[in-house]
Amino acid sequence: MHLIKGSSLRHSQKGKVKPTTSKETIEGGENSPTRDSIIERLLRFFRSRPSVDQLKERGIYRPEPIFGSTLAAICLHDHTNVPRFITEITRVVEDKGLGVDGIYRVSGNLSSIQKIRCQVDQDRYEVLWKEDDIHVLTGAVKLFFRELSEPIFPISLNKEFMFAIRHTHAKTKLKAIDDLLNKLPLVHKETLRVLILHLLKVAGNSVKNRMTIHGLAICFGPALFSSDDKPSTNGRLNGTVDKKNVAKKSKEKPNDRKGLISSNDNTMSSEPNQILAYKMIVYGQIVEFILTEFNKLSIFIPSNGTNNI
Amino acid sequence: MAKKQYDLLFKLLLIGDSGVGKTCILYRFSDDAFNTTFISTIGIDFKIKTIELKGKKIKLQIWDTAGQERFHTITTSYYRGAMGIMLVYDITNARSFENIAKWLRNIDEHASEDVVKMLLGNKCDMTDRRVISKERGEKIAIDHQIRFLETSAKSNINIDKAFYDLAEAILDKMPSQSSTNSMSIRPVEQESNKPQGGCC
């Protein structure tokens, strides 16, 4: 409100350069300002902020070279096919604590994770070797993947992945997933390979760390897919939302559950959340499938015999 | 109209770091069982249990959230409708205690202002692995003026008490109802007119 008033006042004070504009701004042309038009103007005002690109040009905003970047840009920066951060940190984790209980599930201290992020963004990797808390390290790995501006599984393939995993026929499913993985850009493939090999090593210690492939996939799956995918509002997905999936298995009567989740006046749940939760489950399933079928997926079959599992 | 099975419906929310035992606390309370499987909650889950308090049948609808950061987009939207929030940390895990500040900020940002908060230090049976003393828990609770209990879902210590205390605090905050039978159960819209503030 104030800002609009202010700017239009400034217009009129500037003299009679653009009297029509200022009049329009104040009176809104034919329509006197309604609640809606004010909201719309405010929205326009907020949207008209300089874009990130403009800020970058002016040197106000400096993007981080590692966190929040793309795998392609990071690899270019590092002159590698796999981000140095991933190669190093997976090695540190494997060195220090594959047996730690709840590895990749338990949260790390947030400020310590941010500290790692800052250091890594300045190409300082010693911090990884100095960090003794495994959960800070694993938290940083998950953060890295969540923050990628283009997730390791590209957004453009999300729907296809979600479709592929629903195949009931084992061979068809395997082929569909395999084909999709082959569509990934090289650096994505290579990074995924390092990550999957690493997670399999973690799962190999599940007797000690209690993290099975299934558990790891729940924690990791959603981090590898787009983090800000707007829940679609079309009916198709709505129809497939499985109520017992949305809120995990439980012994409630189905009636109770249905009533609560689908009732509109229930402020505790909303449709987009159901869809988002559903997607998260599927993301987990996709990663679980990749971990389990690792040996049968062609992108992981070494071409030059360097598969180092 | 079918006879109502309860007088009041309270919506509670369990939040806290991943792996501190939120789901186990809920299972102990709702099913009196301890689940040794070690699986992360996906997004959000809930259980229902009806309790009796001060002559009223209160249906507790308890929402269990995922501690995994990636699920927070889902879980934070459930704060708004909650009347009581249990913030759980693990007494054997210093990080979960250090992150309490973050969770309290989340509550301030997303929950309604008059939500009743409670801090739980879980796994208090594991004395040999304790790293957070009871005093430290008490102190942070006093600093933030919230209720505090140490619990153990495994050994069933203070679990019932935690839920009953929280429910009682919510009940005490509600405007005194003279005509419960005609009252519609829309707790979220019910503005509490006389918050009796404070605790402890």
Coordinates of C-alpha atoms in Angstrom, one line a residue:
Chain A
M1 CA 0.0 0.0 0.0
H2 CA 2.5 2.5 1.2
L3 CA 4.9 1.7 -1.6
I4 CA 2.4 2.2 -4.3
K5 CA 1.1 5.4 -2.8
G6 CA 4.7 6.6 -2.4
S7 CA 5.7 5.8 -6.0
S8 CA 2.6 7.5 -7.4
L9 CA 3.1 10.5 -5.2
R10 CA 6.6 10.7 -6.4
H11 CA 5.3 10.6 -10.0
S12 CA 3.0 13.5 -9.4
Q13 CA 5.6 15.5 -7.5
K14 CA 8.0 15.2 -10.4
G15 CA 5.8 17.7 -12.2
K16 CA 3.7 17.1 -15.2
V17 CA 5.9 14.7 -17.1
K18 CA 3.5 11.9 -17.0
P19 CA 0.3 13.1 -15.5
T20 CA -1.8 10.4 -17.1
T21 CA 0.3 7.6 -15.6
S22 CA 0.0 9.0 -12.1
K23 CA -3.7 9.5 -12.4
E24 CA -4.1 6.0 -13.6
T25 CA -2.0 4.7 -10.8
I26 CA -4.0 6.5 -8.2
E27 CA -7.4 5.9 -9.6
G28 CA -6.8 2.7 -11.3
G29 CA -8.4 3.9 -14.6
E30 CA -12.0 2.9 -14.8
N31 CA -12.0 0.7 -11.8
S32 CA -11.7 2.2 -8.4
P33 CA -9.2 0.2 -6.4
T34 CA -10.8 -2.9 -4.9
R35 CA -9.3 -5.3 -2.5
D36 CA -8.5 -7.6 -5.4
S37 CA -6.9 -4.9 -7.5
I38 CA -4.7 -3.8 -4.6
I39 CA -3.6 -7.4 -4.0
E40 CA -2.8 -7.8 -7.7
R41 CA -0.8 -4.6 -7.7
L42 CA 1.1 -5.7 -4.7
L43 CA 1.8 -9.0 -6.3
R44 CA 3.0 -7.3 -9.4
F45 CA 5.2 -5.1 -7.2
F46 CA 6.7 -8.1 -5.5
R47 CA 7.2 -10.0 -8.7
S48 CA 9.0 -7.1 -10.3
R49 CA 12.0 -7.6 -8.0
P50 CA 15.2 -7.9 -9.9
S51 CA 15.8 -11.4 -11.1
V52 CA 18.6 -13.5 -9.6
D53 CA 20.4 -13.0 -12.9
Q54 CA 20.3 -9.3 -12.7
L55 CA 21.6 -9.5 -9.1
K56 CA 24.4 -11.7 -10.3
E57 CA 25.3 -9.2 -13.0
R58 CA 25.5 -6.4 -10.5
G59 CA 27.6 -8.6 -8.2
I60 CA 25.1 -8.4 -5.4
Y61 CA 24.3 -12.1 -5.4
R62 CA 27.1 -14.5 -5.8
P63 CA 25.9 -18.1 -6.3
E64 CA 27.7 -20.8 -4.3
P65 CA 29.9 -22.8 -6.6
I66 CA 29.0 -26.1 -5.0
F67 CA 25.8 -26.1 -2.9
G68 CA 22.7 -25.1 -4.9
S69 CA 24.5 -25.3 -8.2
T70 CA 24.1 -27.9 -10.9
L71 CA 26.1 -31.1 -11.3
A72 CA 27.3 -29.9 -14.7
A73 CA 28.6 -26.6 -13.3
I74 CA 30.2 -28.2 -10.3
C75 CA 32.0 -30.8 -12.4
L76 CA 33.2 -28.1 -14.7
H77 CA 34.4 -26.2 -11.6
D78 CA 36.1 -29.3 -10.3
H79 CA 37.4 -30.7 -13.7
T80 CA 35.8 -34.0 -12.9
N81 CA 32.9 -36.2 -13.8
V82 CA 31.8 -36.5 -10.2
P83 CA 31.7 -33.5 -7.8
R84 CA 34.8 -33.6 -5.7
F85 CA 32.6 -33.0 -2.6
I86 CA 30.8 -36.3 -3.2
T87 CA 34.0 -38.3 -3.9
E88 CA 35.6 -37.0 -0.8
I89 CA 32.8 -37.0 1.6
T90 CA 31.7 -40.6 0.7
R91 CA 35.3 -41.7 1.3
V92 CA 35.3 -39.9 4.7
V93 CA 32.0 -41.5 5.7
E94 CA 33.3 -44.9 4.6
D95 CA 36.5 -44.4 6.5
K96 CA 34.9 -43.1 9.7
G97 CA 31.7 -44.8 10.4
L98 CA 29.8 -47.2 8.2
G99 CA 28.7 -48.9 11.4
V100 CA 27.3 -45.8 13.1
D101 CA 23.7 -46.5 14.2
G102 CA 21.1 -44.7 12.1
I103 CA 23.6 -43.4 9.6
Y104 CA 21.9 -41.2 7.0
R105 CA 18.7 -41.2 9.1
V106 CA 19.7 -39.4 12.3
S107 CA 19.9 -35.6 11.9
G108 CA 23.2 -33.8 12.3
N109 CA 23.7 -30.5 14.0
L110 CA 22.4 -27.9 11.6
S111 CA 25.0 -25.2 12.2
S112 CA 27.8 -27.7 11.8
I113 CA 26.3 -28.8 8.5
Q114 CA 26.1 -25.2 7.3
K115 CA 29.7 -24.7 8.3
I116 CA 30.7 -27.6 6.1
R117 CA 28.7 -26.0 3.3
C118 CA 30.5 -22.7 3.6
Q119 CA 33.9 -24.3 3.7
V120 CA 33.2 -26.6 0.7
D121 CA 31.9 -23.6 -1.3
Q122 CA 35.3 -22.1 -0.8
D123 CA 37.0 -25.4 -2.0
R124 CA 38.2 -26.2 1.5
Y125 CA 37.8 -29.9 1.9
E126 CA 39.9 -30.5 5.0
V127 CA 36.9 -29.7 7.1
L128 CA 35.4 -33.0 6.0
W129 CA 38.3 -35.0 7.4
K130 CA 38.2 -33.0 10.6
E131 CA 34.6 -33.5 11.3
D132 CA 34.1 -36.4 13.8
D133 CA 30.3 -36.4 13.8
I134 CA 29.2 -38.8 11.1
H135 CA 25.6 -37.4 11.2
V136 CA 26.9 -33.9 10.3
L137 CA 28.7 -35.4 7.3
T138 CA 25.7 -37.5 6.1
G139 CA 23.5 -34.5 6.7
A140 CA 25.8 -32.5 4.4
V141 CA 25.5 -35.2 1.7
K142 CA 21.7 -35.1 1.9
L143 CA 21.8 -31.3 1.9
F144 CA 24.0 -31.3 -1.2
F145 CA 21.5 -33.3 -3.2
R146 CA 18.5 -31.4 -1.9
E147 CA 20.1 -28.1 -2.8
L148 CA 21.1 -29.0 -6.4
S149 CA 19.2 -26.6 -8.6
E150 CA 18.8 -29.4 -11.1
P151 CA 18.3 -32.6 -9.1
I152 CA 20.3 -35.7 -10.0
F153 CA 17.1 -37.2 -11.4
P154 CA 16.1 -34.3 -13.7
I155 CA 12.7 -32.8 -13.2
S156 CA 11.8 -33.4 -16.8
L157 CA 12.0 -37.2 -16.1
N158 CA 10.0 -37.1 -12.9
K159 CA 6.8 -38.2 -14.4
E160 CA 8.4 -40.9 -16.5
F161 CA 10.2 -42.3 -13.4
M162 CA 7.0 -42.3 -11.5
F163 CA 5.2 -44.1 -14.3
A164 CA 8.1 -46.6 -14.8
I165 CA 8.1 -47.7 -11.2
R166 CA 4.4 -48.7 -11.3
H167 CA 5.0 -51.4 -13.9
T168 CA 4.0 -54.7 -12.3
H169 CA 5.9 -56.9 -14.7
A170 CA 9.5 -57.2 -13.3
K171 CA 11.3 -57.2 -16.7
T172 CA 9.3 -54.3 -18.1
K173 CA 10.0 -52.3 -14.9
L174 CA 13.7 -53.0 -15.1
K175 CA 13.9 -52.0 -18.7
A176 CA 11.9 -48.9 -18.2
I177 CA 14.0 -47.7 -15.3
D178 CA 17.2 -48.7 -17.1
D179 CA 16.1 -46.7 -20.2
L180 CA 15.4 -43.7 -18.0
L181 CA 18.7 -43.9 -16.2
N182 CA 20.4 -44.0 -19.6
K183 CA 18.8 -40.7 -20.4
L184 CA 20.7 -39.0 -17.6
P185 CA 23.5 -36.6 -18.5
L186 CA 27.0 -38.2 -18.0
V187 CA 27.8 -36.3 -14.8
H188 CA 24.5 -37.3 -13.3
K189 CA 25.1 -41.0 -14.2
E190 CA 28.6 -40.9 -12.8
T191 CA 27.6 -39.2 -9.6
L192 CA 24.6 -41.5 -9.1
R193 CA 27.0 -44.4 -9.6
V194 CA 29.3 -43.2 -6.8
L195 CA 26.3 -42.5 -4.6
I196 CA 24.6 -45.8 -5.2
L197 CA 27.9 -47.8 -4.6
H198 CA 28.3 -45.8 -1.4
L199 CA 24.8 -46.4 -0.1
L200 CA 25.2 -50.1 -0.9
K201 CA 28.3 -50.2 1.3
V202 CA 26.2 -48.5 4.0
A203 CA 23.5 -51.0 3.7
G204 CA 26.1 -53.8 3.7
N205 CA 26.7 -52.8 7.4
S206 CA 23.0 -52.8 8.3
V207 CA 23.6 -55.4 11.1
K208 CA 25.5 -52.7 12.9
N209 CA 23.9 -49.4 11.6
R210 CA 20.3 -50.7 11.3
M211 CA 20.0 -49.0 7.9
T212 CA 18.7 -51.4 5.3
I213 CA 18.2 -50.5 1.7
H214 CA 14.6 -49.8 2.4
G215 CA 15.4 -47.4 5.3
L216 CA 18.1 -45.6 3.3
A217 CA 15.7 -45.3 0.3
I218 CA 13.1 -43.5 2.5
C219 CA 15.7 -41.0 3.7
F220 CA 17.5 -40.6 0.5
G221 CA 14.9 -41.0 -2.3
P222 CA 13.1 -37.8 -1.9
A223 CA 16.4 -35.8 -1.7
L224 CA 17.3 -37.0 -5.2
F225 CA 14.2 -35.7 -6.9
S226 CA 13.1 -32.1 -7.4
S227 CA 12.6 -30.3 -4.1
D228 CA 10.1 -27.8 -5.2
D229 CA 7.9 -29.7 -7.5
K230 CA 4.5 -28.0 -7.4
P231 CA 2.0 -30.7 -6.5
S232 CA -0.2 -31.2 -9.6
T233 CA -3.8 -30.5 -9.2
N234 CA -5.1 -32.6 -12.0
G235 CA -7.4 -35.5 -11.1
R236 CA -5.3 -38.4 -12.3
L237 CA -2.9 -38.3 -9.5
N238 CA -5.6 -37.5 -7.0
G239 CA -7.4 -40.6 -7.9
T240 CA -4.3 -42.7 -7.3
V241 CA -3.5 -41.3 -4.0
D242 CA -3.6 -44.2 -1.7
K243 CA -4.9 -43.3 1.6
K244 CA -3.1 -46.0 3.5
N245 CA 0.1 -44.8 1.9
V246 CA -0.3 -41.2 2.6
A247 CA -0.3 -41.7 6.3
K248 CA 1.7 -44.9 6.7
K249 CA 0.3 -48.2 7.8
S250 CA -1.7 -48.0 10.9
K251 CA -4.4 -49.9 12.7
E252 CA -7.1 -47.3 12.5
K253 CA -10.4 -48.2 11.0
P254 CA -10.4 -47.3 7.4
N255 CA -13.5 -45.2 8.0
D256 CA -11.7 -43.0 10.4
R257 CA -8.8 -42.5 8.2
K258 CA -10.9 -41.7 5.1
G259 CA -13.0 -39.3 7.0
L260 CA -10.1 -37.4 8.4
I261 CA -8.0 -37.2 5.4
S262 CA -10.6 -36.4 2.8
S263 CA -12.7 -34.0 4.8
N264 CA -12.3 -30.5 3.5
D265 CA -12.8 -28.7 6.7
N266 CA -9.9 -30.5 8.3
T267 CA -7.2 -28.0 8.5
M268 CA -4.7 -30.6 9.5
S269 CA -4.5 -32.1 6.0
S270 CA -4.7 -30.7 2.5
E271 CA -4.7 -32.2 -0.9
P272 CA -1.4 -31.0 -2.1
N273 CA 0.2 -32.6 0.9
Q274 CA -1.3 -35.9 0.1
I275 CA 0.1 -35.7 -3.4
L276 CA 3.5 -34.6 -2.1
A277 CA 3.6 -37.4 0.4
Y278 CA 2.6 -39.8 -2.2
K279 CA 5.3 -38.6 -4.5
M280 CA 7.9 -38.9 -1.7
I281 CA 6.9 -42.5 -1.2
V282 CA 7.3 -43.2 -4.9
Y283 CA 10.7 -41.4 -5.0
G284 CA 11.8 -43.7 -2.2
Q285 CA 10.5 -46.7 -4.1
I286 CA 12.5 -45.7 -7.2
V287 CA 15.7 -45.4 -5.2
E288 CA 15.0 -48.6 -3.4
F289 CA 14.5 -50.3 -6.8
I290 CA 17.8 -48.9 -8.1
L291 CA 19.6 -50.0 -5.0
T292 CA 18.2 -53.5 -5.1
E293 CA 18.5 -54.1 -8.9
F294 CA 21.9 -52.3 -9.1
N295 CA 23.6 -55.3 -10.7
K296 CA 21.1 -55.5 -13.5
L297 CA 21.1 -51.8 -14.5
S298 CA 23.2 -51.1 -17.5
I299 CA 24.5 -47.7 -16.4
F300 CA 26.2 -49.3 -13.5
I301 CA 27.8 -52.1 -15.4
P302 CA 31.4 -51.0 -15.8
S303 CA 32.6 -50.6 -19.3
N304 CA 36.2 -50.8 -18.5
G305 CA 36.1 -53.0 -15.5
T306 CA 36.5 -50.4 -12.9
N307 CA 33.5 -51.2 -10.9
N308 CA 34.9 -51.0 -7.4
I309 CA 32.2 -52.4 -5.2
Chain B
M1 CA -27.5 -37.8 14.7
A2 CA -25.3 -40.6 15.9
K3 CA -24.3 -40.5 19.5
K4 CA -20.9 -38.8 19.8
Q5 CA -18.2 -41.0 21.2
Y6 CA -16.4 -38.1 22.7
D7 CA -16.9 -34.6 24.1
L8 CA -13.8 -32.9 22.7
L9 CA -11.3 -33.5 19.9
F10 CA -7.8 -32.4 20.5
K11 CA -5.2 -32.4 17.7
L12 CA -1.7 -33.0 18.9
L13 CA 1.5 -33.0 16.9
L14 CA 4.8 -34.8 17.5
I15 CA 7.9 -33.1 16.2
G16 CA 11.7 -33.4 16.6
D17 CA 14.9 -34.6 15.0
S18 CA 15.0 -37.8 13.0
G19 CA 15.4 -40.9 15.1
V20 CA 14.6 -39.5 18.5
G21 CA 11.6 -41.8 19.0
K22 CA 8.5 -39.8 18.0
T23 CA 6.8 -42.8 16.4
C24 CA 7.8 -45.0 19.3
I25 CA 6.3 -42.6 21.8
L26 CA 3.1 -42.6 19.8
Y27 CA 3.0 -46.4 19.5
R28 CA 3.6 -46.8 23.2
F29 CA 0.7 -44.5 24.0
S30 CA -1.8 -45.7 21.4
D31 CA -1.0 -49.4 21.3
D32 CA 1.0 -49.9 24.5
A33 CA 3.7 -51.5 22.4
F34 CA 7.3 -50.9 21.7
N35 CA 8.3 -51.2 18.1
T36 CA 11.9 -52.2 17.6
T37 CA 11.9 -51.8 13.8
F38 CA 14.0 -48.9 12.7
I39 CA 12.1 -47.2 9.9
S40 CA 11.7 -43.5 9.2
T41 CA 8.2 -42.1 9.0
I42 CA 7.3 -41.0 5.6
G43 CA 5.7 -37.6 5.6
I44 CA 3.1 -37.8 8.2
D45 CA 1.1 -40.4 10.1
F46 CA -1.5 -40.3 12.9
K47 CA -3.2 -42.3 15.6
I48 CA -6.3 -41.8 17.7
K49 CA -6.9 -42.5 21.3
T50 CA -9.7 -41.4 23.5
I51 CA -8.9 -40.6 27.1
E52 CA -11.0 -39.4 30.0
L53 CA -10.0 -36.2 31.7
K54 CA -12.0 -34.2 34.3
G55 CA -15.1 -36.2 33.4
K56 CA -14.8 -35.5 29.8
K57 CA -14.1 -37.9 27.0
I58 CA -11.4 -36.4 24.9
K59 CA -10.4 -37.8 21.6
L60 CA -6.8 -37.3 20.9
Q61 CA -5.8 -37.1 17.3
I62 CA -2.1 -37.4 17.3
W63 CA -0.1 -36.6 14.3
D64 CA 3.4 -38.1 14.0
T65 CA 5.7 -36.2 11.7
A66 CA 8.8 -37.3 9.8
G67 CA 12.0 -35.9 11.2
Q68 CA 13.8 -36.1 7.9
E69 CA 14.5 -32.7 6.6
R70 CA 13.3 -33.5 3.1
F71 CA 9.8 -34.1 4.4
H72 CA 9.5 -30.7 6.2
T73 CA 7.5 -29.2 3.4
I74 CA 4.8 -31.6 4.2
T75 CA 5.1 -31.6 8.0
T76 CA 5.2 -27.9 8.6
S77 CA 1.8 -27.4 7.1
Y78 CA 0.4 -29.6 9.9
Y79 CA 1.5 -27.2 12.6
R80 CA -1.3 -24.8 12.0
G81 CA -4.2 -26.9 13.2
A82 CA -2.4 -28.4 16.2
M83 CA -3.6 -27.5 19.6
G84 CA -0.7 -29.1 21.4
I85 CA 2.8 -29.8 20.2
M86 CA 5.3 -32.3 21.7
L87 CA 8.8 -31.5 20.8
V88 CA 11.0 -34.5 21.3
Y89 CA 14.7 -34.9 21.7
D90 CA 16.9 -37.9 22.6
I91 CA 18.8 -37.6 25.8
T92 CA 21.6 -39.8 24.3
N93 CA 21.9 -37.5 21.3
A94 CA 23.3 -34.0 21.8
R95 CA 22.5 -32.9 18.4
S96 CA 18.8 -33.5 18.8
F97 CA 19.0 -31.3 21.9
E98 CA 21.0 -28.6 20.1
N99 CA 18.4 -28.5 17.3
I100 CA 15.6 -27.7 19.8
A101 CA 16.0 -24.0 19.0
K102 CA 15.3 -24.7 15.3
W103 CA 12.2 -26.6 16.2
L104 CA 10.9 -23.9 18.5
R105 CA 11.5 -21.4 15.6
N106 CA 9.4 -23.7 13.4
I107 CA 6.6 -23.7 15.9
D108 CA 6.7 -19.9 16.1
E109 CA 6.6 -19.6 12.4
H110 CA 4.0 -22.2 11.5
A111 CA 1.8 -23.0 14.6
S112 CA -1.0 -20.9 16.0
E113 CA 0.0 -18.6 18.8
D114 CA -1.8 -20.2 21.6
V115 CA -0.6 -23.7 20.9
V116 CA 0.4 -25.6 24.1
K117 CA 4.0 -26.8 23.9
M118 CA 5.7 -29.6 25.7
L119 CA 9.3 -30.7 25.6
L120 CA 10.1 -34.4 26.0
G121 CA 13.6 -35.9 26.6
N122 CA 13.1 -39.4 25.3
K123 CA 15.1 -42.6 25.8
C124 CA 15.6 -41.8 29.5
D125 CA 16.0 -45.5 30.2
M126 CA 19.4 -45.5 28.6
T127 CA 21.2 -44.0 31.6
D128 CA 24.6 -45.3 30.4
R129 CA 24.4 -43.4 27.2
R130 CA 22.9 -40.2 28.5
V131 CA 24.6 -37.0 27.3
I132 CA 22.0 -34.4 28.2
S133 CA 21.3 -34.1 31.9
K134 CA 17.7 -33.7 33.1
E135 CA 18.7 -30.3 34.4
R136 CA 19.6 -29.0 31.0
G137 CA 16.3 -30.1 29.6
E138 CA 14.5 -28.4 32.6
K139 CA 16.5 -25.3 32.0
I140 CA 15.7 -24.9 28.4
A141 CA 12.0 -25.6 29.2
I142 CA 11.9 -22.9 31.8
D143 CA 13.7 -20.5 29.5
H144 CA 11.0 -21.0 26.9
Q145 CA 8.2 -21.4 29.5
I146 CA 7.1 -24.8 28.3
R147 CA 6.3 -28.1 30.1
F148 CA 9.0 -30.7 30.3
L149 CA 9.2 -34.4 31.0
E150 CA 11.8 -37.1 30.5
T151 CA 10.2 -40.2 28.9
S152 CA 11.0 -43.6 27.7
A153 CA 8.9 -45.3 25.1
K154 CA 10.8 -48.5 25.6
S155 CA 10.3 -48.7 29.4
N156 CA 7.0 -46.9 29.4
I157 CA 8.1 -44.1 31.6
N158 CA 6.0 -40.9 31.6
I159 CA 4.4 -41.6 28.2
D160 CA 0.8 -41.5 29.4
K161 CA 1.6 -38.7 31.7
A162 CA 3.0 -36.6 28.9
F163 CA -0.2 -37.0 26.8
Y164 CA -2.5 -36.5 29.8
D165 CA -0.6 -33.4 30.9
L166 CA -0.7 -31.9 27.5
A167 CA -4.4 -32.6 27.1
E168 CA -5.1 -31.2 30.5
A169 CA -3.2 -28.0 29.7
I170 CA -5.2 -27.6 26.5
L171 CA -8.5 -28.3 28.4
D172 CA -7.6 -25.7 31.0
K173 CA -7.0 -23.1 28.3
M174 CA -10.3 -23.6 26.7
P175 CA -13.1 -21.2 27.5
S176 CA -15.3 -22.7 30.1
Q177 CA -18.1 -24.6 28.4
S178 CA -21.5 -24.7 30.0
S179 CA -23.3 -26.6 27.3
T180 CA -21.0 -29.3 26.1
N181 CA -23.7 -31.3 24.4
S182 CA -24.6 -28.7 21.9
M183 CA -21.1 -27.7 21.2
S184 CA -19.9 -28.5 17.8
I185 CA -16.5 -30.0 17.6
R186 CA -14.5 -27.4 15.6
P187 CA -11.6 -26.9 17.9
V188 CA -9.5 -25.1 15.3
E189 CA -11.8 -22.2 14.9
Q190 CA -12.4 -22.0 18.6
E191 CA -10.5 -19.0 19.7
S192 CA -9.4 -19.4 23.2
N193 CA -10.5 -16.2 24.9
K194 CA -8.7 -16.5 28.2
P195 CA -5.4 -18.1 27.8
Q196 CA -4.2 -18.9 31.2
G197 CA -0.6 -18.5 30.1
G198 CA 2.4 -20.0 31.6
C199 CA 3.0 -23.3 33.2
C200 CA 5.7 -24.9 35.3

